[in-house]
Coordinates of C-alpha atoms in Angstrom, one line a residue:
X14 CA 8.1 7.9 13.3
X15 CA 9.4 9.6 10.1
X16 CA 9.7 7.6 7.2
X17 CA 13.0 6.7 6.0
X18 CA 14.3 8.4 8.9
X19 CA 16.3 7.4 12.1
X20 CA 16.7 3.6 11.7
X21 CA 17.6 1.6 14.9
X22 CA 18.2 -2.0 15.6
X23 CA 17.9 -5.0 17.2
X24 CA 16.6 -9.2 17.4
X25 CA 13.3 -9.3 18.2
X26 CA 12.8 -11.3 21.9
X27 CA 10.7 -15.0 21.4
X28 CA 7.9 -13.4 22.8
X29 CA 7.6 -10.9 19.8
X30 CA 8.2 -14.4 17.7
X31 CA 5.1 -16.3 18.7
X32 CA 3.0 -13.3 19.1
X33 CA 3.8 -12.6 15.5
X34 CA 3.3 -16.4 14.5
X35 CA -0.5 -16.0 16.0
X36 CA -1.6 -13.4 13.4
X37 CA -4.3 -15.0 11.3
X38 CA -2.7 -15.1 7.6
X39 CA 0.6 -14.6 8.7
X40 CA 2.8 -18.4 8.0
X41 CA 5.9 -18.0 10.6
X42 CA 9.0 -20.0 8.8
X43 CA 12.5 -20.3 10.7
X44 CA 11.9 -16.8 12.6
X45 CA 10.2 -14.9 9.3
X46 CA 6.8 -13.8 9.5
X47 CA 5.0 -13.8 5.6
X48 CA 2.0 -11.8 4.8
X49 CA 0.1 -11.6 1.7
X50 CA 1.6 -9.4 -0.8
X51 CA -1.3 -6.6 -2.0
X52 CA -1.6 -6.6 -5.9
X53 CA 1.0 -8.8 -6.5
X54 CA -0.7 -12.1 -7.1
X55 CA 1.4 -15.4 -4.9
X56 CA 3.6 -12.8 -4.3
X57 CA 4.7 -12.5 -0.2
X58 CA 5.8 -10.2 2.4
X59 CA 8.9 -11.4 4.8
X60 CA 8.9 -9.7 8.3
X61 CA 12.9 -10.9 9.2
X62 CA 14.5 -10.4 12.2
X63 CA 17.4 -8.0 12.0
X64 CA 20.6 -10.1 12.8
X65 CA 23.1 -7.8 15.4
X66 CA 26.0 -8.9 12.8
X67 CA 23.9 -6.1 10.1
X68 CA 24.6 -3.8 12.7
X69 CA 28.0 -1.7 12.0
X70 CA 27.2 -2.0 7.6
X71 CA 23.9 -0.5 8.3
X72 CA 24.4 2.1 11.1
X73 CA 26.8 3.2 8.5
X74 CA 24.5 3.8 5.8
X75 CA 22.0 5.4 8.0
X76 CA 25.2 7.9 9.4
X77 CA 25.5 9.0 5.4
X78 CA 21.2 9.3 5.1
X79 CA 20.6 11.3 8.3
X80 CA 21.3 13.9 10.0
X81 CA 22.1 13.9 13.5
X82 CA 19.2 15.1 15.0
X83 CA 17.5 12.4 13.2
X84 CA 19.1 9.6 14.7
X85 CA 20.7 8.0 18.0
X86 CA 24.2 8.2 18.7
X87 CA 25.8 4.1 17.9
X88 CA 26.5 3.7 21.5
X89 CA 22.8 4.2 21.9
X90 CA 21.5 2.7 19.5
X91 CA 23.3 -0.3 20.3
X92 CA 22.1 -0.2 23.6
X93 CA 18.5 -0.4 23.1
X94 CA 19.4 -3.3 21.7
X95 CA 18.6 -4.5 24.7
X96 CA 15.6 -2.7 25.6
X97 CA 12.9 -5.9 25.6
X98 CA 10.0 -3.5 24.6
X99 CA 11.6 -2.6 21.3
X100 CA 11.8 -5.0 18.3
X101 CA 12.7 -4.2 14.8
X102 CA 12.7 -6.0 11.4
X103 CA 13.8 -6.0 7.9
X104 CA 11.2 -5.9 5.0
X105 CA 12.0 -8.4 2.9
X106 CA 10.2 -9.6 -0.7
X107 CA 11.5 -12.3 -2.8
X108 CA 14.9 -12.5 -0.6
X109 CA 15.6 -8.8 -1.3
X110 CA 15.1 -6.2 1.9
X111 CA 13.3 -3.5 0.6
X112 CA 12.8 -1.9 3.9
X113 CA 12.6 -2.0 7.8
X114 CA 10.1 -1.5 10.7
X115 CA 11.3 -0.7 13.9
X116 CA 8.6 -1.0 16.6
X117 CA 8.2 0.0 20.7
X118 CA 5.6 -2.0 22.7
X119 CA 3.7 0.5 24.7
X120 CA 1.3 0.6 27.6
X121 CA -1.4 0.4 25.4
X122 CA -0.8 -0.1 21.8
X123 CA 2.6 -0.1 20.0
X124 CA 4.7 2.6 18.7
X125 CA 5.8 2.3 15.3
X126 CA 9.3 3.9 15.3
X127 CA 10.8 3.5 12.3
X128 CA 9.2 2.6 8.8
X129 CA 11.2 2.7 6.0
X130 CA 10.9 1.3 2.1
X131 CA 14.6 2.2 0.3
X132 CA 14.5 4.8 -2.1
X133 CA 14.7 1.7 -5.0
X134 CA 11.9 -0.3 -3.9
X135 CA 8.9 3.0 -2.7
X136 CA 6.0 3.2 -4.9
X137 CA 5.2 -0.4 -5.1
X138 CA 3.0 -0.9 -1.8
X139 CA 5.1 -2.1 0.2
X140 CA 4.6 0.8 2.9
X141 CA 1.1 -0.7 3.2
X142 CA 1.4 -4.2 3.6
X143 CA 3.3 -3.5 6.2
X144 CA 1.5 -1.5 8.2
X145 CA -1.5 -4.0 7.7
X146 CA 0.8 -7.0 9.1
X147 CA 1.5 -4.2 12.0
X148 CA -2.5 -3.3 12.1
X149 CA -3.7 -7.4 12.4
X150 CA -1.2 -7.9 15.1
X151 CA -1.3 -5.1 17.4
X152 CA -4.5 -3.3 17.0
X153 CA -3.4 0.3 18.2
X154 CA -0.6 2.0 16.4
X155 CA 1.2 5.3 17.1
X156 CA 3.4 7.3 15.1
X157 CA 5.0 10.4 14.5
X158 CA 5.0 12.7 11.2
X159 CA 6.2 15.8 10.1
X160 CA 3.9 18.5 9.7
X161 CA 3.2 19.2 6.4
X162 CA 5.4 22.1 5.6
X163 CA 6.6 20.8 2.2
X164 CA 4.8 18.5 -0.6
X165 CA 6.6 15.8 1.2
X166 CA 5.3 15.8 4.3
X167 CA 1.9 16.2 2.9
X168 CA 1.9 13.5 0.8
X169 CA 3.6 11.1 3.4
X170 CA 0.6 12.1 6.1
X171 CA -2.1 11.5 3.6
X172 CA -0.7 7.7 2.9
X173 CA -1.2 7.2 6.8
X174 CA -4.8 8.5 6.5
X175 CA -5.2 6.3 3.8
X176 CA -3.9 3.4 5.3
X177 CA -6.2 4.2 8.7
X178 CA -4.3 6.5 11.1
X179 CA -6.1 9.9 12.7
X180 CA -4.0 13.1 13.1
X181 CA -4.3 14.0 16.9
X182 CA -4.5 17.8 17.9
X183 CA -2.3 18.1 20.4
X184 CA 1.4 19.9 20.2
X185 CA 3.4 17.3 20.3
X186 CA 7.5 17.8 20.3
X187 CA 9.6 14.9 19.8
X188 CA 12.3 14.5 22.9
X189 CA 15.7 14.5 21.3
X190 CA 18.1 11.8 21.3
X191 CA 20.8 13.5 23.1
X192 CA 20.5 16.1 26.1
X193 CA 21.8 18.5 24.2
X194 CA 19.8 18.2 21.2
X195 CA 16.2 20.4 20.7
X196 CA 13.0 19.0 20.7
X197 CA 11.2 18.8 17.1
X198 CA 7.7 19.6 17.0
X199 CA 5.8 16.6 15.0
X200 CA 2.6 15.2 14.6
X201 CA 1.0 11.9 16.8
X202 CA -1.0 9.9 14.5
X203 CA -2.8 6.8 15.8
X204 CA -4.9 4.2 14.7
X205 CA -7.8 2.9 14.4
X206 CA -8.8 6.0 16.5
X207 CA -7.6 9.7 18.1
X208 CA -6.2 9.5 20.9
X209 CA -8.2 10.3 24.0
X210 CA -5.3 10.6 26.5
X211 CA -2.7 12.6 24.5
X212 CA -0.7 14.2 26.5
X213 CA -0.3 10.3 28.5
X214 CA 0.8 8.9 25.3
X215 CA 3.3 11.4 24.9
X216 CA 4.9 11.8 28.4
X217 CA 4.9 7.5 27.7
X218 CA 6.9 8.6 24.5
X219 CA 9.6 10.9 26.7
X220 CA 9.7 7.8 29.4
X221 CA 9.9 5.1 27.1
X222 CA 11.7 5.5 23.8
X223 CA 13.8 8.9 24.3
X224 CA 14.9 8.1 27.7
X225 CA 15.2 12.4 28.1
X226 CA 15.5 12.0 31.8
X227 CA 13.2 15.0 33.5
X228 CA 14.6 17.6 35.3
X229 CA 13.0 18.4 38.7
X230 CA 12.3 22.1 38.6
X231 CA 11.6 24.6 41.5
X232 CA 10.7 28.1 40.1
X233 CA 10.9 30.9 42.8
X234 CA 9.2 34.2 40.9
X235 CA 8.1 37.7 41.9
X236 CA 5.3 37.1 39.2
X237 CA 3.5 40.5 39.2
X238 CA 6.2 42.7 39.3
X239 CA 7.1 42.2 35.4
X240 CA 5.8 40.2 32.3
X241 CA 9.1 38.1 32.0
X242 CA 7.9 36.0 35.4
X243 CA 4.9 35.2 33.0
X244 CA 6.3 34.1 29.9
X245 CA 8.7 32.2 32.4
X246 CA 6.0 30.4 33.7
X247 CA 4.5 29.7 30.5
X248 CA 7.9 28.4 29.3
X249 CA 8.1 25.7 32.0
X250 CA 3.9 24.6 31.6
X251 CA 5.4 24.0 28.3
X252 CA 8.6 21.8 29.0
X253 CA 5.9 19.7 31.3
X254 CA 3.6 19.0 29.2
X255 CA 6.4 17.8 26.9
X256 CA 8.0 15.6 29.5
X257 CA 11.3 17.2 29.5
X258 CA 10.2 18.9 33.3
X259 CA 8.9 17.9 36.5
X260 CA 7.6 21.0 38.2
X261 CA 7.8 20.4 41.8
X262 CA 6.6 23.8 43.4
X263 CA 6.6 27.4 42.5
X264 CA 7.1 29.8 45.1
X265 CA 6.2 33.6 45.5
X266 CA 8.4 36.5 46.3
X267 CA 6.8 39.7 45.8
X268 CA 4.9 41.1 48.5
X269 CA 1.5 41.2 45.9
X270 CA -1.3 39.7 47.9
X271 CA -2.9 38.3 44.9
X272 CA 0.2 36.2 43.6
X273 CA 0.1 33.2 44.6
X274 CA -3.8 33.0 43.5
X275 CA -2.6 34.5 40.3
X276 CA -0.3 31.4 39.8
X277 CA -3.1 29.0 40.3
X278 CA -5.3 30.9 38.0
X279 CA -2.4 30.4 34.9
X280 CA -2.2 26.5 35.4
X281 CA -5.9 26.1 35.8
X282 CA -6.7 28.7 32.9
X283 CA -5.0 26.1 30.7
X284 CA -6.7 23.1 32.0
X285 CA -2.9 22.2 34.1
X286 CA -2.8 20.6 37.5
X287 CA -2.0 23.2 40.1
X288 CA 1.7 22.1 41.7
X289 CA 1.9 23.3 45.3
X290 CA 2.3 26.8 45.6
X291 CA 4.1 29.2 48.3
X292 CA 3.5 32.5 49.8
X293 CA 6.7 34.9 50.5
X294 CA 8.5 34.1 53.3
X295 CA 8.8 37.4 54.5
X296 CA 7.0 40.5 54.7
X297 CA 8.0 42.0 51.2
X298 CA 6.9 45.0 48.7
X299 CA 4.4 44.8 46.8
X300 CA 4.7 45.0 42.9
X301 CA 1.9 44.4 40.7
X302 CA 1.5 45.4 37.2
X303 CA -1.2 42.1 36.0
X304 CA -2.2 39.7 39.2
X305 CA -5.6 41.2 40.5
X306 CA -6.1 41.8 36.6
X307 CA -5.5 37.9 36.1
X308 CA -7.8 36.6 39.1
X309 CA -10.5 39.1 38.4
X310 CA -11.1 38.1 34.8
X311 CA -9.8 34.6 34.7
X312 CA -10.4 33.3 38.2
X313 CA -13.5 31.1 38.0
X314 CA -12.6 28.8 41.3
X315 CA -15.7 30.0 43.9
X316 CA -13.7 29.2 47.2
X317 CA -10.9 31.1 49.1
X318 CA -7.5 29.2 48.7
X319 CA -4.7 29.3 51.1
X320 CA -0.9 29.1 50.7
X321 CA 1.9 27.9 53.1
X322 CA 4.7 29.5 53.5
X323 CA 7.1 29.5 50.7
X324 CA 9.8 27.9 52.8
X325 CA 7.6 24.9 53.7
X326 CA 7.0 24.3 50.3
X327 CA 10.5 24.7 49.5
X328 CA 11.5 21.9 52.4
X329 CA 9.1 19.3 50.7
X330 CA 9.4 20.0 47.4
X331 CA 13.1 19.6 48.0
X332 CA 12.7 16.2 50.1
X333 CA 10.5 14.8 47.7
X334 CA 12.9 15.6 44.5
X335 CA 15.9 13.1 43.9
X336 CA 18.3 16.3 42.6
X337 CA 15.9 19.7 41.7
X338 CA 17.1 22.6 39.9
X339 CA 16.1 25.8 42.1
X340 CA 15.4 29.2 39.4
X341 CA 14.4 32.1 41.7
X342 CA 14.3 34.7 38.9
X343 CA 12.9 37.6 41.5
X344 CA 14.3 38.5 45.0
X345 CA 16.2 35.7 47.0
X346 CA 14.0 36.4 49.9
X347 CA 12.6 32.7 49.8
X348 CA 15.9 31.4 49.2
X349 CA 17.9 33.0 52.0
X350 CA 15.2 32.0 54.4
X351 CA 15.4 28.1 53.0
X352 CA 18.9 28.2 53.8
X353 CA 18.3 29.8 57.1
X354 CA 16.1 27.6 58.2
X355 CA 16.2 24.8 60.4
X356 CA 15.0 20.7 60.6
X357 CA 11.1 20.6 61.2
X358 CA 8.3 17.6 60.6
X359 CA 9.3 18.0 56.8
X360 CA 13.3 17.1 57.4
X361 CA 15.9 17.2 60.6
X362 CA 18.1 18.7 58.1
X363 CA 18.6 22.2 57.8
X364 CA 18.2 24.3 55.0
X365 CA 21.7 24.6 54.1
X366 CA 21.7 20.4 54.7
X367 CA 18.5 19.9 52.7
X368 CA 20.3 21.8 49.5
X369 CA 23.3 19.9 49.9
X370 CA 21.6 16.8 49.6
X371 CA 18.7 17.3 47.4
X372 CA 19.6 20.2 44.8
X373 CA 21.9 20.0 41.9
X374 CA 21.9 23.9 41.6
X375 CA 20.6 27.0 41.7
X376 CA 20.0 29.5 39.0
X377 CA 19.3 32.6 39.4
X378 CA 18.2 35.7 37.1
X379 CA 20.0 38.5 39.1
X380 CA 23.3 40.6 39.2
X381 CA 25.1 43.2 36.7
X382 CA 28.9 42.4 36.2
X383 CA 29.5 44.7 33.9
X384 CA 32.0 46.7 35.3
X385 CA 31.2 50.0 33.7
X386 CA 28.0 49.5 35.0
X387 CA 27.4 51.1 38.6
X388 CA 23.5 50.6 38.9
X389 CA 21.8 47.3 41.4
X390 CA 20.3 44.9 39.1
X391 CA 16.4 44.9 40.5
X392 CA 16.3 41.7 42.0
X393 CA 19.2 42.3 44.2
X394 CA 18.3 45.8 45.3
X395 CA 14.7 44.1 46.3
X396 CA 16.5 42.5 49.2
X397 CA 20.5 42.9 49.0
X398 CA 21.1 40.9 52.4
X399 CA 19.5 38.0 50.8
X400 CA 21.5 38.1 48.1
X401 CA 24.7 38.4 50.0
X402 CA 23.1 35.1 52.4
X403 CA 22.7 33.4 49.1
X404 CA 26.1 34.1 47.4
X405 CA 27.7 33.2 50.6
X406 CA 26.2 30.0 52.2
X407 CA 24.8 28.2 48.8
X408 CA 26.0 24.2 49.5
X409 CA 25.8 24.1 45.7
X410 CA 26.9 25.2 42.3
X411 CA 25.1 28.6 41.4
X412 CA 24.6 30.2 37.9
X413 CA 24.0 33.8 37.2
X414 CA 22.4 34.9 34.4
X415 CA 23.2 39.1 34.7
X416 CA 20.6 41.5 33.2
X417 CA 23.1 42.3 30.7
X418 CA 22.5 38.7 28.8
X419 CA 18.8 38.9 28.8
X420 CA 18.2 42.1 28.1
X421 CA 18.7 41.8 24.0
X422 CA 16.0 38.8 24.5
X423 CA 12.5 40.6 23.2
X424 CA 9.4 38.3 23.5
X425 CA 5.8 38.6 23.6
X426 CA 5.1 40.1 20.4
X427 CA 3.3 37.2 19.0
X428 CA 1.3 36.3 22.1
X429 CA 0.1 40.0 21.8
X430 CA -1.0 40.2 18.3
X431 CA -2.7 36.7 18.1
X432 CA -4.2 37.1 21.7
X433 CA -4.6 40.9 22.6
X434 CA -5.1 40.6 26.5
X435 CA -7.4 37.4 26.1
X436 CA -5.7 35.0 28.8
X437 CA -3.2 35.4 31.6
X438 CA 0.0 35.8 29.7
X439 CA -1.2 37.8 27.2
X440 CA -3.0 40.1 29.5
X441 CA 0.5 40.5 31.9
X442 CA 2.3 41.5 28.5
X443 CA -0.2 43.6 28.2
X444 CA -0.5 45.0 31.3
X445 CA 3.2 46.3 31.8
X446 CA 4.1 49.6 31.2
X447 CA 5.7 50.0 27.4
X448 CA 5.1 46.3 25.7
X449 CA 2.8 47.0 23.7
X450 CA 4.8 50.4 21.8
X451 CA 8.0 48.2 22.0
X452 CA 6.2 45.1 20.6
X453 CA 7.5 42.8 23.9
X454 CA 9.8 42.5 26.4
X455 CA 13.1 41.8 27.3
X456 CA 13.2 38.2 28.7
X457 CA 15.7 37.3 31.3
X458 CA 13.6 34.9 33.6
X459 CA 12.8 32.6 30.7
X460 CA 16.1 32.5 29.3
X461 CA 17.6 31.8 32.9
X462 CA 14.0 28.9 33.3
X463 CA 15.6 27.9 29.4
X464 CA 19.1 27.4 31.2
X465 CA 17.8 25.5 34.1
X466 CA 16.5 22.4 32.1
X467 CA 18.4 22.9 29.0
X468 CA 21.5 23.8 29.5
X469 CA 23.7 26.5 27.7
X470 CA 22.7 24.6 24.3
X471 CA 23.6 26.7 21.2
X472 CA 22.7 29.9 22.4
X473 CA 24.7 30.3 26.1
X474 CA 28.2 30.2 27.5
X475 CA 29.0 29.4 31.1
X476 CA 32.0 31.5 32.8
X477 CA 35.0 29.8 34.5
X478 CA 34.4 28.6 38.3
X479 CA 34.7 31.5 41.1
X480 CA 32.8 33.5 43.4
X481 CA 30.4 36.2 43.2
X482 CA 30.3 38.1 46.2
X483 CA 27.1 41.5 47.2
X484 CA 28.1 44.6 48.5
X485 CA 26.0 46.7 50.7
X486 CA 25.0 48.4 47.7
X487 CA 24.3 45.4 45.8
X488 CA 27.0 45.8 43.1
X489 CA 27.8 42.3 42.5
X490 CA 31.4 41.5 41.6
X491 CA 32.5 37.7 39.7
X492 CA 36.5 36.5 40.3
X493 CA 37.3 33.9 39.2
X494 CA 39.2 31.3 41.0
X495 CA 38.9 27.1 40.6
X496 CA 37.5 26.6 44.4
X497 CA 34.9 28.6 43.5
X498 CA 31.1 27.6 42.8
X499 CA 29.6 29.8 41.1
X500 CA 29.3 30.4 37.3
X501 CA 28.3 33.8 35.2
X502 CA 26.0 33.1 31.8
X503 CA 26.6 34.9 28.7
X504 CA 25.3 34.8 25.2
X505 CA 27.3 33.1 22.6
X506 CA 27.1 36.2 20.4
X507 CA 24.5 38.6 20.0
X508 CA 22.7 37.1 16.7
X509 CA 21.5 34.3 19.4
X510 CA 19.0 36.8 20.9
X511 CA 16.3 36.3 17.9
X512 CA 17.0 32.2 18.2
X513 CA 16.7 32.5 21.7
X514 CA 13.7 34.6 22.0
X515 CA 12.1 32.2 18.7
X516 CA 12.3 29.5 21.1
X517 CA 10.4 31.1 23.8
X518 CA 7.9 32.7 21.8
X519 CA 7.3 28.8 20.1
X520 CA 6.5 27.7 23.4
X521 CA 4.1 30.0 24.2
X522 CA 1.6 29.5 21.2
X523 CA 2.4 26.3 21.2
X524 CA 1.1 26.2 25.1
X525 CA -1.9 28.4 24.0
X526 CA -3.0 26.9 20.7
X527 CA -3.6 23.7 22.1
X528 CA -5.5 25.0 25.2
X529 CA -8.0 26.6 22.5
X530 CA -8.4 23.0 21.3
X531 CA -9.5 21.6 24.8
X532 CA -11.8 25.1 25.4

């Protein structure tokens, strides 16, 4: 919630009516709920249930107040409407509305949405008496604030404190309303109490009220073999604990021994739930610049963990996903092997079957189609036949981000300075060979990880439909042609680099700060 900000409405159900009628000095009258008026002698409070006929007038007035961000589109905000876990009211006082609350019954307490006094009627407590109506009835509140960049925001967090509510330490971004919209990173503020369960409460918040649906992510990654796979990782711990992801399984393709421990050591360094992790499917070279490095300092489990094989993992994560988004960001070792493979205990289905069915696409960091450009991108030269398998039998739409988008995309700097080499990410940027003198590193698997939940957003461009088709060198060539399925990514012009690697850097201390909370 943001005061005077994002208004949304609808009739409040008749179980919302005689739960508010049961509040101790509270007088229900035709549907209106009066509460002593603070300082203002006989003076009341009416709580009035917003009639659908205000609906058009006020959307409109709310269209000219807020941005777009800060608000949901009509159609949807005429659709919760129906939504029986949301009510909303206007504030009235002496039969003129002086305001609205907009509330969201949760599992345990209620989210306040939406409070807002007009701009002609703030300074006079009416803010307050509302949120004591809110306080008598419900108990537990939630809201959301701004963080106090600006004297605004400052002052508007310190009337919550004084009115009861806790600031909660957690990084908490607000879901946006639309797909295509970017998350904005607020404040949960809760009363009588902290929260204990934060990151519940929020993941609640993404289900609940934003209705973001999360995307079901498999990340295949050579982490080891660069920082990038790192700060990829980091990227999509960070889109999970936010709710927009649902990380079903990351898989390893380098032939580094220590890998897949070094996986498990990131999510348990920062207190995360391990998902199910997969060795390479095939005998592969080894490249490692940070993962002994990682489990030696970090690795505080005292028992040897095994892996299965990555196309195992693959086959359930895949038959236990409604429509996953596959990022292999290293070589397609893992993938050409899933799509060689055939029905087991896990599925009858084949491989090729099994993505048909159960994988909206596949995005993959790899490929050079420049054509002045005669070198192998890495990932391609680390196994060209795989690459050709996967350009030529993928069931389903792939995307290609080309080392020529990602290479303007420096990251890591921040991580660096604030952290030196003191937990996993920081130490693989540290690690690599010529970070630290260029101040980070050029990020294509995160901005290919950024793609796979987000979309091109405001920062990438998808090519027409055609094929992409691996030579026996591994040049990879794009033509286009409308029975094709494959796309190219590019930037939508160069100054999108700093935005883009802004984002990713964000994400990162954002992930870190709040594991040096729980520490």
């Amino acid at each position: 919630m943001r005061a005077c900000s994002r208004p949304a409405w609808t009739t409040p159900g008749d179980t919302a009516v005689r739960q508010l009628a049961s509040v101790p000095h509270i007088i229900p009258k035709n549907n209106e709920f009066i509460v002593p008026f603070c300082g203002f002698g006989e003076k009341t409070m009416i709580l009035e249930k917003i009639d659908l006929a205000d609906f058009d007038a006020i959307y409109a007035e709310m269209e000219q107040n807020f941005v777009l961000e800060e608000r949901r589109d009509k159609a949807h905000a005429r659709a919760v409407l129906e939504d029986p876990n949301y009510t909303a009211f206007h504030l009235v006082k002496d039969g003129i509305r002086v305001g609205f609350v907009t509330i969201w019954q949760l599992e345990k307490m209620v989210f306040v949405e939406h409070l807002v006094v007009y701009a002609a009627h703030r300074n006079g407590g009416h803010g307050s008496v509302a949120l004591r109506l809110l306080q008598q009835r419900f108990g537990a509140l939630l809201l959301e604030v701004e963080h106090p960049d600006n004297e605004m925001a400052a002052r508007r967090i310190g009337f919550y404190e004084r009115n009861g509510f806790h600031k909660n330490k957690y990084p908490y971004v607000q879901p946006p309303y639309r797909k295509e919209g970017i998350g904005v990173p607020l404040i949960l503020m809760s009363y009588p109490v902290p929260l204990s369960n934060p990151e519940r409460v929020a993941k609640e918040l993404q289900d609940r009220v934003y209705r973001v649906p999360r995307v079901e992510m498999i990340l295949d990654t050579d982490f080891g073999s660069d920082c990038d796979d790192a700060m990829a990782l980091a990227y999509l711990v960070d889109a999970e604990r936010r709710g927009a992801v649902c990380l079903k399984a990351v898989t390893h393709s380098n032939g580094c021994a220590e890998g897949p421990d070094a996986i498990r050591v990131f999510f348990e360094d920062l207190g995360e739930p391990v998902p199910p992790i997969g060795r390479a499917a095939r005998e592969l070279r080894a490249y490692d610049h940070y993962c002994k490095q990682i489990v030696e300092r970090f690795d505080k489990s005292e028992k040897k963990h095994s892996y299965e094989d990555a196309v195992k993992v693959l086959r359930r994560a895949l038959c236990e996903s409604r429509r996953a988004v596959i990022c292999a960001v290293g070589a397609m070792t893992n993938i050409a092997a899933l799509l060689e493979s055939e029905g087991d205990e896990i599925s009858p289905l084949d491989g090729v079957s099994l993505l048909r069915e159960r994988c909206e696409r596949l995005v993959l960091m790899a490929g050079i189609f420049d054509p002045d450009v005669e070198r192998t991108e890495w990932n391609i030269h680390l196994d060209i036949p795989a690459a050709q398998t996967v350009a030529e039998r993928s069931p389903v739409p792939v995307v290609w981000l080309p080392s020529e988008t990602g290479a303007g995309i420096m990251t890591g700097g921040p991580i660096l300075q604030k952290y030196g080499d003191g937990n996993p990410l920081a130490l693989a940027f540290t690690l690599f060979p010529g970070v630290i003198q260029r101040g980070g590193r050029s990020s294509w698997d995160p901005a290919t990880v950024l793609y796979g939940f987000e979309g091109c957003g405001a920062f990438l461009a998808e090519s027409p439909c055609g094929t992409v088709t691996v030579n026996e060198q591994g040049k990879t060539v794009f033509s286009q042609n409308g029975a094709g399925n494959h796309r190219i990514l590019t930037l939508k012009g160069r100054d999108v680099e700093e935005a883009i690697a802004a984002r990713i850097d964000q994400c990162a201390a954002r992930l870190y700060a709040y594991r040096k909370e729980k520490i």
